Each structure stands twice: as structure tokens, then as C-alpha cells.
PDB file of C-alpha atoms in Angstrom:
ATOM      1  CA  UNK A   1       9.445 -14.058  -8.137  1.00 68.00           C
ATOM      2  CA  UNK A   2       7.523 -11.303  -6.354  1.00 75.00           C
ATOM      3  CA  UNK A   3       9.514  -9.143  -3.966  1.00 84.00           C
ATOM      4  CA  UNK A   4       7.011  -9.677  -1.167  1.00 88.00           C
ATOM      5  CA  UNK A   5       4.807 -12.776  -1.019  1.00 89.00           C
ATOM      6  CA  UNK A   6       1.877 -13.666   1.167  1.00 91.00           C
ATOM      7  CA  UNK A   7      -0.624 -16.501   1.349  1.00 87.00           C
ATOM      8  CA  UNK A   8      -3.841 -14.853   0.093  1.00 85.00           C
ATOM      9  CA  UNK A   9      -6.063 -16.973   2.325  1.00 84.00           C
ATOM     10  CA  UNK A  10      -8.830 -16.628   3.226  1.00 90.00           C
ATOM     11  CA  UNK A  11      -8.174 -17.682   6.778  1.00 93.00           C
ATOM     12  CA  UNK A  12     -11.502 -18.519   8.428  1.00 96.00           C
ATOM     13  CA  UNK A  13     -11.156 -18.731  12.209  1.00 96.00           C
ATOM     14  CA  UNK A  14     -13.603 -18.748  15.120  1.00 97.00           C
ATOM     15  CA  UNK A  15     -13.722 -15.889  17.560  1.00 97.00           C
ATOM     16  CA  UNK A  16     -11.079 -16.310  20.249  1.00 97.00           C
ATOM     17  CA  UNK A  17      -8.676 -18.259  18.053  1.00 97.00           C
ATOM     18  CA  UNK A  18      -5.017 -17.445  17.525  1.00 97.00           C
ATOM     19  CA  UNK A  19      -3.990 -16.954  13.915  1.00 96.00           C
ATOM     20  CA  UNK A  20      -0.596 -16.338  12.324  1.00 95.00           C
ATOM     21  CA  UNK A  21       0.344 -14.906   8.949  1.00 92.00           C
ATOM     22  CA  UNK A  22       3.721 -15.097   7.293  1.00 93.00           C
ATOM     23  CA  UNK A  23       5.197 -12.951   4.615  1.00 93.00           C
ATOM     24  CA  UNK A  24       8.430 -13.686   2.731  1.00 93.00           C
ATOM     25  CA  UNK A  25      10.604 -11.161   0.959  1.00 90.00           C
ATOM     26  CA  UNK A  26      13.230 -11.709  -1.713  1.00 88.00           C
ATOM     27  CA  UNK A  27      15.339  -8.540  -1.442  1.00 82.00           C
ATOM     28  CA  UNK A  28      17.812  -8.998   1.380  1.00 80.00           C
ATOM     29  CA  UNK A  29      18.509  -5.253   1.241  1.00 80.00           C
ATOM     30  CA  UNK A  30      14.993  -4.473   2.464  1.00 80.00           C
ATOM     31  CA  UNK A  31      15.372  -2.082   5.351  1.00 78.00           C
ATOM     32  CA  UNK A  32      12.057  -1.771   7.140  1.00 87.00           C
ATOM     33  CA  UNK A  33       8.813  -3.667   7.334  1.00 92.00           C
ATOM     34  CA  UNK A  34       5.256  -2.918   8.351  1.00 94.00           C
ATOM     35  CA  UNK A  35       1.916  -4.646   8.644  1.00 96.00           C
ATOM     36  CA  UNK A  36      -1.118  -2.803   7.301  1.00 97.00           C
ATOM     37  CA  UNK A  37      -4.786  -3.598   7.661  1.00 97.00           C
ATOM     38  CA  UNK A  38      -7.280  -2.927   4.878  1.00 96.00           C
ATOM     39  CA  UNK A  39     -11.024  -3.091   5.332  1.00 96.00           C
ATOM     40  CA  UNK A  40     -13.308  -3.696   2.378  1.00 92.00           C
ATOM     41  CA  UNK A  41     -13.417  -0.657   0.060  1.00 89.00           C
ATOM     42  CA  UNK A  42     -11.149   1.358   2.338  1.00 93.00           C
ATOM     43  CA  UNK A  43      -7.548   2.469   2.125  1.00 95.00           C
ATOM     44  CA  UNK A  44      -4.820   0.504   3.944  1.00 96.00           C
ATOM     45  CA  UNK A  45      -3.970   1.725   7.434  1.00 95.00           C
ATOM     46  CA  UNK A  46      -0.895   1.014   9.508  1.00 94.00           C
ATOM     47  CA  UNK A  47      -1.306  -1.802  12.000  1.00 96.00           C
ATOM     48  CA  UNK A  48       2.233  -1.975  13.311  1.00 94.00           C
ATOM     49  CA  UNK A  49       5.891  -1.668  12.447  1.00 91.00           C
ATOM     50  CA  UNK A  50       8.075  -4.774  12.502  1.00 91.00           C
ATOM     51  CA  UNK A  51      11.374  -4.828  14.357  1.00 82.00           C
ATOM     52  CA  UNK A  52      14.106  -7.466  14.439  1.00 82.00           C
ATOM     53  CA  UNK A  53      13.628  -7.774  18.177  1.00 84.00           C
ATOM     54  CA  UNK A  54       9.911  -8.371  17.718  1.00 86.00           C
ATOM     55  CA  UNK A  55       7.190  -6.085  18.947  1.00 91.00           C
ATOM     56  CA  UNK A  56       3.822  -6.462  20.561  1.00 94.00           C
ATOM     57  CA  UNK A  57       0.768  -4.259  20.628  1.00 94.00           C
ATOM     58  CA  UNK A  58      -2.031  -5.719  22.680  1.00 96.00           C
ATOM     59  CA  UNK A  59      -3.225  -8.905  20.957  1.00 97.00           C
ATOM     60  CA  UNK A  60      -0.879  -8.388  18.001  1.00 97.00           C
ATOM     61  CA  UNK A  61       2.745  -9.529  17.765  1.00 96.00           C
ATOM     62  CA  UNK A  62       5.048  -8.925  14.820  1.00 96.00           C
ATOM     63  CA  UNK A  63       8.386 -10.607  14.185  1.00 94.00           C
ATOM     64  CA  UNK A  64      11.143 -10.201  11.626  1.00 93.00           C
ATOM     65  CA  UNK A  65      13.528 -13.023  10.743  1.00 91.00           C
ATOM     66  CA  UNK A  66      16.249 -11.583   8.528  1.00 89.00           C
ATOM     67  CA  UNK A  67      18.147 -14.867   8.187  1.00 90.00           C
ATOM     68  CA  UNK A  68      15.118 -16.585   6.651  1.00 90.00           C
ATOM     69  CA  UNK A  69      13.735 -13.393   5.098  1.00 91.00           C
ATOM     70  CA  UNK A  70      10.241 -13.499   6.481  1.00 91.00           C
ATOM     71  CA  UNK A  71       8.033 -11.444   8.729  1.00 94.00           C
ATOM     72  CA  UNK A  72       5.103 -12.693  10.732  1.00 95.00           C
ATOM     73  CA  UNK A  73       1.975 -11.381  12.400  1.00 96.00           C
ATOM     74  CA  UNK A  74       0.295 -13.202  15.262  1.00 97.00           C
ATOM     75  CA  UNK A  75      -3.203 -12.279  16.378  1.00 97.00           C
ATOM     76  CA  UNK A  76      -4.364 -13.703  19.686  1.00 98.00           C
ATOM     77  CA  UNK A  77      -7.962 -13.925  20.915  1.00 98.00           C
ATOM     78  CA  UNK A  78      -9.387 -12.990  17.504  1.00 98.00           C
ATOM     79  CA  UNK A  79     -12.375 -10.636  17.416  1.00 97.00           C
ATOM     80  CA  UNK A  80     -15.030 -10.299  14.755  1.00 97.00           C
ATOM     81  CA  UNK A  81     -13.673  -6.807  14.155  1.00 97.00           C
ATOM     82  CA  UNK A  82     -10.293  -8.271  13.138  1.00 98.00           C
ATOM     83  CA  UNK A  83     -11.869  -9.468   9.868  1.00 97.00           C
ATOM     84  CA  UNK A  84      -9.934  -7.632   7.161  1.00 97.00           C
ATOM     85  CA  UNK A  85      -7.084  -8.038   4.699  1.00 96.00           C
ATOM     86  CA  UNK A  86      -3.600  -7.842   6.205  1.00 97.00           C
ATOM     87  CA  UNK A  87      -0.810  -6.511   4.013  1.00 96.00           C
ATOM     88  CA  UNK A  88       2.900  -6.770   4.654  1.00 94.00           C
ATOM     89  CA  UNK A  89       5.174  -4.064   3.309  1.00 93.00           C
ATOM     90  CA  UNK A  90       8.911  -3.873   2.719  1.00 90.00           C
ATOM     91  CA  UNK A  91      10.991  -0.762   2.090  1.00 86.00           C
ATOM     92  CA  UNK A  92      14.092  -0.985  -0.090  1.00 80.00           C
ATOM     93  CA  UNK A  93      16.670   1.218  -1.680  1.00 74.00           C
ATOM     94  CA  UNK A  94      17.916   4.738  -1.138  1.00 66.00           C
ATOM     95  CA  UNK A  95      14.784   5.994  -2.830  1.00 67.00           C
ATOM     96  CA  UNK A  96      12.705   4.049  -0.310  1.00 78.00           C
ATOM     97  CA  UNK A  97      10.584   1.983  -2.629  1.00 84.00           C
ATOM     98  CA  UNK A  98       7.544   0.630  -0.801  1.00 86.00           C
ATOM     99  CA  UNK A  99       6.516  -2.852  -1.935  1.00 89.00           C
ATOM    100  CA  UNK A 100       3.337  -4.550  -0.734  1.00 91.00           C
ATOM    101  CA  UNK A 101       2.417  -8.188  -0.573  1.00 91.00           C
ATOM    102  CA  UNK A 102      -0.900  -9.153  -2.155  1.00 91.00           C
ATOM    103  CA  UNK A 103      -2.531  -9.387   1.259  1.00 93.00           C
ATOM    104  CA  UNK A 104      -3.988 -12.154   3.414  1.00 94.00           C
ATOM    105  CA  UNK A 105      -7.712 -12.119   4.040  1.00 94.00           C
ATOM    106  CA  UNK A 106      -8.902 -12.980   7.540  1.00 96.00           C
ATOM    107  CA  UNK A 107     -12.503 -13.814   8.369  1.00 96.00           C
ATOM    108  CA  UNK A 108     -13.348 -14.238  12.035  1.00 97.00           C
ATOM    109  CA  UNK A 109     -16.658 -15.980  12.686  1.00 96.00           C
ATOM    110  CA  UNK A 110     -18.896 -16.596  15.701  1.00 92.00           C
TER     111      UNK A 110
ATOM    112  CA  UNK B   1      -3.201  14.018  11.873  1.00 72.00           C
ATOM    113  CA  UNK B   2      -1.552  13.355   8.555  1.00 72.00           C
ATOM    114  CA  UNK B   3      -3.855  13.970   5.668  1.00 90.00           C
ATOM    115  CA  UNK B   4      -3.458  12.579   2.160  1.00 96.00           C
ATOM    116  CA  UNK B   5      -6.184  13.781  -0.141  1.00 96.00           C
ATOM    117  CA  UNK B   6      -7.025  12.421  -3.564  1.00 97.00           C
ATOM    118  CA  UNK B   7      -8.994  14.725  -5.802  1.00 92.00           C
ATOM    119  CA  UNK B   8     -11.817  12.327  -6.653  1.00 92.00           C
ATOM    120  CA  UNK B   9     -13.403   9.239  -5.111  1.00 94.00           C
ATOM    121  CA  UNK B  10     -14.991   8.086  -8.366  1.00 96.00           C
ATOM    122  CA  UNK B  11     -14.181   8.902 -11.986  1.00 97.00           C
ATOM    123  CA  UNK B  12     -15.608   7.694 -15.263  1.00 98.00           C
ATOM    124  CA  UNK B  13     -13.590   8.472 -18.376  1.00 98.00           C
ATOM    125  CA  UNK B  14     -13.746   7.479 -22.017  1.00 98.00           C
ATOM    126  CA  UNK B  15     -11.143   5.430 -23.833  1.00 98.00           C
ATOM    127  CA  UNK B  16      -8.444   7.681 -25.265  1.00 97.00           C
ATOM    128  CA  UNK B  17      -9.004  10.540 -22.829  1.00 97.00           C
ATOM    129  CA  UNK B  18      -6.123  12.081 -20.918  1.00 97.00           C
ATOM    130  CA  UNK B  19      -6.776  11.590 -17.204  1.00 97.00           C
ATOM    131  CA  UNK B  20      -5.223  13.402 -14.253  1.00 97.00           C
ATOM    132  CA  UNK B  21      -5.350  11.988 -10.748  1.00 98.00           C
ATOM    133  CA  UNK B  22      -4.206  14.410  -8.086  1.00 97.00           C
ATOM    134  CA  UNK B  23      -2.827  13.694  -4.639  1.00 97.00           C
ATOM    135  CA  UNK B  24      -1.947  16.242  -1.967  1.00 97.00           C
ATOM    136  CA  UNK B  25      -0.350  15.653   1.432  1.00 97.00           C
ATOM    137  CA  UNK B  26      -0.065  18.145   4.253  1.00 94.00           C
ATOM    138  CA  UNK B  27       2.873  16.785   6.268  1.00 91.00           C
ATOM    139  CA  UNK B  28       5.904  17.821   4.211  1.00 92.00           C
ATOM    140  CA  UNK B  29       6.672  14.194   3.352  1.00 93.00           C
ATOM    141  CA  UNK B  30       9.586  13.473   1.047  1.00 91.00           C
ATOM    142  CA  UNK B  31       8.229  10.279  -0.523  1.00 93.00           C
ATOM    143  CA  UNK B  32       5.016   9.920  -2.469  1.00 95.00           C
ATOM    144  CA  UNK B  33       3.641   6.878  -4.277  1.00 96.00           C
ATOM    145  CA  UNK B  34       0.964   5.846  -6.734  1.00 97.00           C
ATOM    146  CA  UNK B  35      -0.448   2.325  -6.651  1.00 97.00           C
ATOM    147  CA  UNK B  36      -3.247   0.554  -8.387  1.00 97.00           C
ATOM    148  CA  UNK B  37      -5.157  -2.186  -6.642  1.00 96.00           C
ATOM    149  CA  UNK B  38      -6.952  -4.969  -8.467  1.00 94.00           C
ATOM    150  CA  UNK B  39      -8.642  -8.108  -7.071  1.00 89.00           C
ATOM    151  CA  UNK B  40      -6.156 -10.914  -6.594  1.00 85.00           C
ATOM    152  CA  UNK B  41      -3.183  -8.732  -7.561  1.00 88.00           C
ATOM    153  CA  UNK B  42      -2.821  -6.565  -4.479  1.00 89.00           C
ATOM    154  CA  UNK B  43      -1.240  -3.119  -4.575  1.00 93.00           C
ATOM    155  CA  UNK B  44       1.102  -2.659  -7.484  1.00 94.00           C
ATOM    156  CA  UNK B  45       3.467   0.271  -7.578  1.00 94.00           C
ATOM    157  CA  UNK B  46       3.153   2.497 -10.650  1.00 97.00           C
ATOM    158  CA  UNK B  47       5.544   5.353  -9.845  1.00 96.00           C
ATOM    159  CA  UNK B  48       7.077   6.942  -6.806  1.00 94.00           C
ATOM    160  CA  UNK B  49       8.881  10.151  -6.016  1.00 94.00           C
ATOM    161  CA  UNK B  50      11.508  10.804  -3.359  1.00 90.00           C
ATOM    162  CA  UNK B  51      11.807  14.551  -3.887  1.00 90.00           C
ATOM    163  CA  UNK B  52      10.404  17.426  -5.910  1.00 93.00           C
ATOM    164  CA  UNK B  53      10.834  16.801  -9.635  1.00 91.00           C
ATOM    165  CA  UNK B  54      12.339  13.368  -8.905  1.00 92.00           C
ATOM    166  CA  UNK B  55      10.526  10.219  -9.941  1.00 94.00           C
ATOM    167  CA  UNK B  56      11.207   6.533 -10.254  1.00 93.00           C
ATOM    168  CA  UNK B  57       9.327   3.855 -12.143  1.00 94.00           C
ATOM    169  CA  UNK B  58       7.609   1.258 -10.085  1.00 92.00           C
ATOM    170  CA  UNK B  59       6.619  -2.210 -11.233  1.00 91.00           C
ATOM    171  CA  UNK B  60       3.936  -1.260 -13.771  1.00 95.00           C
ATOM    172  CA  UNK B  61       4.692   2.211 -15.215  1.00 97.00           C
ATOM    173  CA  UNK B  62       3.539   1.509 -18.775  1.00 97.00           C
ATOM    174  CA  UNK B  63       0.728   3.807 -19.867  1.00 97.00           C
ATOM    175  CA  UNK B  64       1.290   6.224 -16.972  1.00 98.00           C
ATOM    176  CA  UNK B  65       3.379   9.269 -16.212  1.00 97.00           C
ATOM    177  CA  UNK B  66       3.726  11.420 -13.108  1.00 97.00           C
ATOM    178  CA  UNK B  67       4.499  14.961 -12.103  1.00 97.00           C
ATOM    179  CA  UNK B  68       5.815  16.380  -8.866  1.00 97.00           C
ATOM    180  CA  UNK B  69       6.351  20.103  -9.235  1.00 96.00           C
ATOM    181  CA  UNK B  70       5.689  20.849  -5.571  1.00 96.00           C
ATOM    182  CA  UNK B  71       6.541  18.769  -2.546  1.00 96.00           C
ATOM    183  CA  UNK B  72       2.960  18.380  -1.399  1.00 97.00           C
ATOM    184  CA  UNK B  73       1.458  17.332  -4.730  1.00 97.00           C
ATOM    185  CA  UNK B  74       1.994  14.201  -6.810  1.00 98.00           C
ATOM    186  CA  UNK B  75      -0.043  13.755  -9.969  1.00 97.00           C
ATOM    187  CA  UNK B  76      -0.650  10.588 -11.933  1.00 98.00           C
ATOM    188  CA  UNK B  77      -1.379  11.002 -15.626  1.00 98.00           C
ATOM    189  CA  UNK B  78      -2.954   8.493 -17.960  1.00 97.00           C
ATOM    190  CA  UNK B  79      -1.908   9.798 -21.351  1.00 95.00           C
ATOM    191  CA  UNK B  80      -4.571   7.871 -23.270  1.00 97.00           C
ATOM    192  CA  UNK B  81      -6.892   5.950 -20.986  1.00 98.00           C
ATOM    193  CA  UNK B  82      -7.671   2.353 -21.851  1.00 98.00           C
ATOM    194  CA  UNK B  83     -10.203  -0.069 -20.406  1.00 98.00           C
ATOM    195  CA  UNK B  84      -7.445  -2.140 -18.772  1.00 97.00           C
ATOM    196  CA  UNK B  85      -6.648   0.890 -16.626  1.00 98.00           C
ATOM    197  CA  UNK B  86      -9.987   0.581 -14.878  1.00 98.00           C
ATOM    198  CA  UNK B  87      -8.920   0.118 -11.267  1.00 97.00           C
ATOM    199  CA  UNK B  88      -8.681   1.535  -7.767  1.00 97.00           C
ATOM    200  CA  UNK B  89      -5.819   4.040  -7.576  1.00 98.00           C
ATOM    201  CA  UNK B  90      -4.225   4.756  -4.219  1.00 97.00           C
ATOM    202  CA  UNK B  91      -1.787   7.523  -3.370  1.00 97.00           C
ATOM    203  CA  UNK B  92       0.509   7.325  -0.343  1.00 96.00           C
ATOM    204  CA  UNK B  93       3.112   9.525   1.284  1.00 95.00           C
ATOM    205  CA  UNK B  94       5.722   9.041   3.956  1.00 92.00           C
ATOM    206  CA  UNK B  95       8.662  10.730   5.563  1.00 87.00           C
ATOM    207  CA  UNK B  96      11.965   8.871   5.732  1.00 80.00           C
ATOM    208  CA  UNK B  97      12.086   6.018   8.243  1.00 73.00           C
ATOM    209  CA  UNK B  98       8.368   6.186   8.940  1.00 84.00           C
ATOM    210  CA  UNK B  99       5.200   4.474   7.813  1.00 87.00           C
ATOM    211  CA  UNK B 100       3.168   5.453   4.774  1.00 91.00           C
ATOM    212  CA  UNK B 101      -0.224   7.138   4.904  1.00 94.00           C
ATOM    213  CA  UNK B 102      -2.807   6.579   2.206  1.00 96.00           C
ATOM    214  CA  UNK B 103      -5.427   8.681   0.527  1.00 96.00           C
ATOM    215  CA  UNK B 104      -8.970   7.366   0.345  1.00 96.00           C
ATOM    216  CA  UNK B 105      -8.508   6.045  -3.185  1.00 96.00           C
ATOM    217  CA  UNK B 106      -9.935   6.901  -6.599  1.00 97.00           C
ATOM    218  CA  UNK B 107     -12.047   4.304  -8.346  1.00 97.00           C
ATOM    219  CA  UNK B 108     -11.481   4.935 -12.048  1.00 98.00           C
ATOM    220  CA  UNK B 109     -13.675   3.367 -14.692  1.00 98.00           C
ATOM    221  CA  UNK B 110     -12.658   3.678 -18.337  1.00 98.00           C
ATOM    222  CA  UNK B 111     -15.472   2.995 -20.788  1.00 97.00           C
TER     223      UNK B 111
END
């Protein structure tokens, strides 16, 4: 079983829709989590950190559920510019190993 | 701004060649990572380093080695390149308890 798993999608949604991605992790010792965004042929860039208490940044909300070992990303009022691949990341161990999910592709259409 | 720089954007090498991919970061980060990214497989961790001269195997270390002689530089070495190592290689660095920053990637083709 992969350490971090995501539904690869693609998720095709109309502009203005709300879309949610989940990511499950298998290592209960994972310490920190992040969501990254990757545009086609570009490097991943940080979208937001994920906290147990949940955090919001504009149209984006991230949640961590340690009991069920999943993290989520909610995007409200989707824009065409949100089309990208969204990667969840977990950090484990004293050496801080960074493990990525395979990514979920989002396509926002008119 | 944090800067992570990979030495090449595109490389073409022949089977059997020894290949060096260089990564330099300018923010005194402790951790550095090498990933390869392939369609449908996501980012897979090859090696990472948590300090100078320290290294740990990731999920797919076979056919690769690394070197970290200085804190700012983390090199990935393909001892004898093979066609199945054709991929996008991404370097990342981070300080403890913070997010990772990526280089722009090196697209390596082995012919």
C-alpha cells in the first residue's frame, strides 16, 4: 500500500463549482501535511499547509483528520485558472521524509 | 525568495554514461530531496539528505547514488544510465517544520 494515496481524477467541473479532494495516508506517525499545486510542465508549488484545526485561504480550505488518516482540500467558486494537478504531501520520521501522493488532476471548464 | 536551482533543464545522455544532476539551494536548508516524476506514477523519492554527508534511501534508490559534501548542494548520480531512467527529475529543499521548495526540474532522456 502506498504511503499517501489520492484519486488521480481527472475531476472535470464547471466554473463556479465547489470541488473536494481527499488524500489518505498509511503512516500514523506522519507529522505534517501540505497541499501543492503543479501546472503542466512546471515544478510543484506550495498551495497551503494543513493543520488539525483546519485552515482557510480565500477559496481554499484544508482539513486534517488524524483519526481517519486523511486530509482534504476544498475549492469553492472554481476558476479556470485552478486547472492543475493537486498533490498532497506527508512528512514522516526524524529525517523528515517527504512523501507525495500521485496527484489529482482538476480541469475547470466554462 | 528561496531559490533552488538545478543545473540543467534538458539533458540527453547515452546508455551506460555516468550522469550528474546538480541541485543548489540558497536558504541554508537542512533537508534536500531528489524525486523523479513519471506519468501516472507521481513523484517518487529517490534519495534524501537531512544534513551534510548524511543520506537516506527513498522508495526507488536502485541505479542512483547521491552526494552532499556541502549544505547547499545535493547531487544525484546515475552510475550507468539506462533508458528506463528517462524521466523528469526534481530537486527540493526545506528547513525543519516548513514546506519544501522545488527546482525547475531536469528532463533527462537516455538514448
